Amino acid sequence: MDQLPAALERAGNEQSWAVADAISRVLENSEELHSWRRHLLSACMKGLVAVYSSSKDESKQEEERSMLLRLEELLCVVEEVDPDDWCSLVKTGLKYRYRDETFLKVLNVAIQLLYKEESSL
């Protein structure tokens, strides 16, 4: 379980995300759930950065869309991010996906969540 977040950072890992979802369901109503989701959020952001950096031509749109929706879902629950992960995602995303509608929508939602008055960023 400790190595799963690192595996999720690699592109094309839908099976690992299915395992992560199953672990999240098992951890429901547990004290470890919030920490687990923070690890998933970080892995999701790092995975998106890896996808954007490796496929600058938007050839993996469905995979990206799935990860972006997962990112939005995790952000709504966790509402805090590692500043380095966030900076890297924004920088790389805007560099390679500034025309991608899904990326821009999720970025807007993230900004609304993370930069509200009581946020840590």
CSV table of C-alpha atoms in Angstrom, one decimal:
chain,number,residue,atom,x,y,z
A,1,MET,CA,0.0,0.0,0.0
A,2,ASP,CA,2.9,2.4,0.7
A,3,GLN,CA,4.3,2.0,-2.8
A,4,LEU,CA,1.0,2.4,-4.6
A,5,PRO,CA,1.1,6.3,-4.8
A,6,ALA,CA,4.4,6.2,-6.5
A,7,ALA,CA,3.1,3.7,-9.0
A,8,LEU,CA,0.1,6.0,-9.7
A,9,GLU,CA,2.4,8.8,-10.8
A,10,ARG,CA,3.3,6.8,-14.0
A,11,ALA,CA,1.1,7.3,-17.0
A,12,GLY,CA,-1.3,4.5,-18.1
A,13,ASN,CA,-1.9,3.1,-14.7
A,14,GLU,CA,-5.7,2.7,-14.6
A,15,GLN,CA,-5.5,-0.7,-12.9
A,16,SER,CA,-3.5,0.9,-10.0
A,17,TRP,CA,-6.1,3.6,-9.7
A,18,ALA,CA,-8.7,0.9,-9.4
A,19,VAL,CA,-6.8,-0.6,-6.5
A,20,ALA,CA,-6.4,2.9,-5.0
A,21,ASP,CA,-10.2,3.4,-5.2
A,22,ALA,CA,-10.7,0.0,-3.5
A,23,ILE,CA,-8.3,1.0,-0.7
A,24,SER,CA,-10.2,4.3,-0.3
A,25,ARG,CA,-13.4,2.4,0.2
A,26,VAL,CA,-11.8,0.2,2.8
A,27,LEU,CA,-10.4,3.2,4.6
A,28,GLU,CA,-13.8,5.0,4.6
A,29,ASN,CA,-14.7,6.2,8.1
A,30,SER,CA,-11.1,5.7,9.3
A,31,GLU,CA,-8.5,8.1,10.6
A,32,GLU,CA,-6.1,7.2,7.8
A,33,LEU,CA,-8.5,8.2,4.9
A,34,HIS,CA,-7.5,11.9,4.8
A,35,SER,CA,-3.8,11.1,4.7
A,36,TRP,CA,-4.4,8.5,2.0
A,37,ARG,CA,-6.3,10.9,-0.1
A,38,ARG,CA,-3.5,13.5,0.2
A,39,HIS,CA,-1.1,10.9,-1.1
A,40,LEU,CA,-3.5,10.2,-4.0
A,41,LEU,CA,-3.9,13.9,-4.8
A,42,SER,CA,-0.1,14.3,-4.9
A,43,ALA,CA,0.3,11.2,-7.1
A,44,CYS,CA,-2.5,12.4,-9.4
A,45,MET,CA,-0.8,15.8,-9.9
A,46,LYS,CA,2.6,14.3,-10.5
A,47,GLY,CA,1.0,11.8,-12.9
A,48,LEU,CA,-0.5,14.7,-14.9
A,49,VAL,CA,2.8,16.5,-15.0
A,50,ALA,CA,4.4,13.4,-16.3
A,51,VAL,CA,1.7,12.9,-19.0
A,52,TYR,CA,1.9,16.5,-20.1
A,53,SER,CA,5.7,16.5,-20.2
A,54,SER,CA,5.9,13.2,-22.1
A,55,SER,CA,3.1,13.7,-24.6
A,56,LYS,CA,3.1,17.3,-25.6
A,57,ASP,CA,0.8,16.6,-28.5
A,58,GLU,CA,-2.3,15.7,-26.5
A,59,SER,CA,-2.3,12.1,-27.8
A,60,LYS,CA,-3.6,10.7,-24.5
A,61,GLN,CA,-6.6,12.8,-24.1
A,62,GLU,CA,-8.9,10.2,-22.5
A,63,GLU,CA,-6.3,9.2,-19.9
A,64,GLU,CA,-5.7,12.9,-19.1
A,65,ARG,CA,-9.4,13.6,-18.9
A,66,SER,CA,-9.8,10.7,-16.4
A,67,MET,CA,-6.9,12.0,-14.3
A,68,LEU,CA,-8.2,15.6,-14.4
A,69,LEU,CA,-11.6,14.5,-13.2
A,70,ARG,CA,-10.0,12.4,-10.4
A,71,LEU,CA,-7.9,15.5,-9.5
A,72,GLU,CA,-11.0,17.6,-9.2
A,73,GLU,CA,-12.7,15.0,-7.1
A,74,LEU,CA,-9.7,14.7,-4.7
A,75,LEU,CA,-9.3,18.5,-4.5
A,76,CYS,CA,-12.9,18.8,-3.4
A,77,VAL,CA,-12.4,16.4,-0.5
A,78,VAL,CA,-8.8,17.2,0.5
A,79,GLU,CA,-8.8,21.0,-0.2
A,80,GLU,CA,-5.0,21.3,0.3
A,81,VAL,CA,-2.0,20.5,-1.8
A,82,ASP,CA,1.7,20.4,-1.6
A,83,PRO,CA,2.9,23.8,-3.0
A,84,ASP,CA,5.6,22.2,-5.1
A,85,ASP,CA,3.2,19.7,-6.7
A,86,TRP,CA,0.7,22.5,-7.4
A,87,CYS,CA,3.3,24.8,-8.9
A,88,SER,CA,4.6,22.1,-11.2
A,89,LEU,CA,1.1,21.1,-12.3
A,90,VAL,CA,0.0,24.7,-13.1
A,91,LYS,CA,3.3,25.5,-14.9
A,92,THR,CA,3.4,22.3,-17.0
A,93,GLY,CA,-0.3,22.2,-17.6
A,94,LEU,CA,-0.4,25.8,-18.9
A,95,LYS,CA,2.7,25.2,-21.0
A,96,TYR,CA,1.3,22.2,-22.8
A,97,ARG,CA,-2.5,22.3,-22.3
A,98,TYR,CA,-3.5,26.0,-22.3
A,99,ARG,CA,-6.1,25.2,-25.0
A,100,ASP,CA,-7.5,22.1,-23.4
A,101,GLU,CA,-11.0,22.8,-22.1
A,102,THR,CA,-11.1,20.1,-19.5
A,103,PHE,CA,-7.7,21.2,-18.1
A,104,LEU,CA,-8.8,24.8,-17.9
A,105,LYS,CA,-12.1,23.9,-16.2
A,106,VAL,CA,-10.4,21.8,-13.5
A,107,LEU,CA,-7.7,24.4,-13.0
A,108,ASN,CA,-10.5,27.0,-12.4
A,109,VAL,CA,-12.2,24.7,-9.9
A,110,ALA,CA,-8.9,24.1,-8.2
A,111,ILE,CA,-8.1,27.8,-8.0
A,112,GLN,CA,-11.5,28.5,-6.5
A,113,LEU,CA,-11.0,25.8,-3.9
A,114,LEU,CA,-7.4,26.4,-3.0
A,115,TYR,CA,-7.4,30.2,-2.9
A,116,LYS,CA,-10.5,30.8,-0.9
A,117,GLU,CA,-9.8,32.9,2.2
A,118,GLU,CA,-9.1,30.1,4.7
A,119,SER,CA,-6.9,28.1,2.4
A,120,SER,CA,-3.3,27.2,3.3
A,121,LEU,CA,-1.9,28.4,-0.1
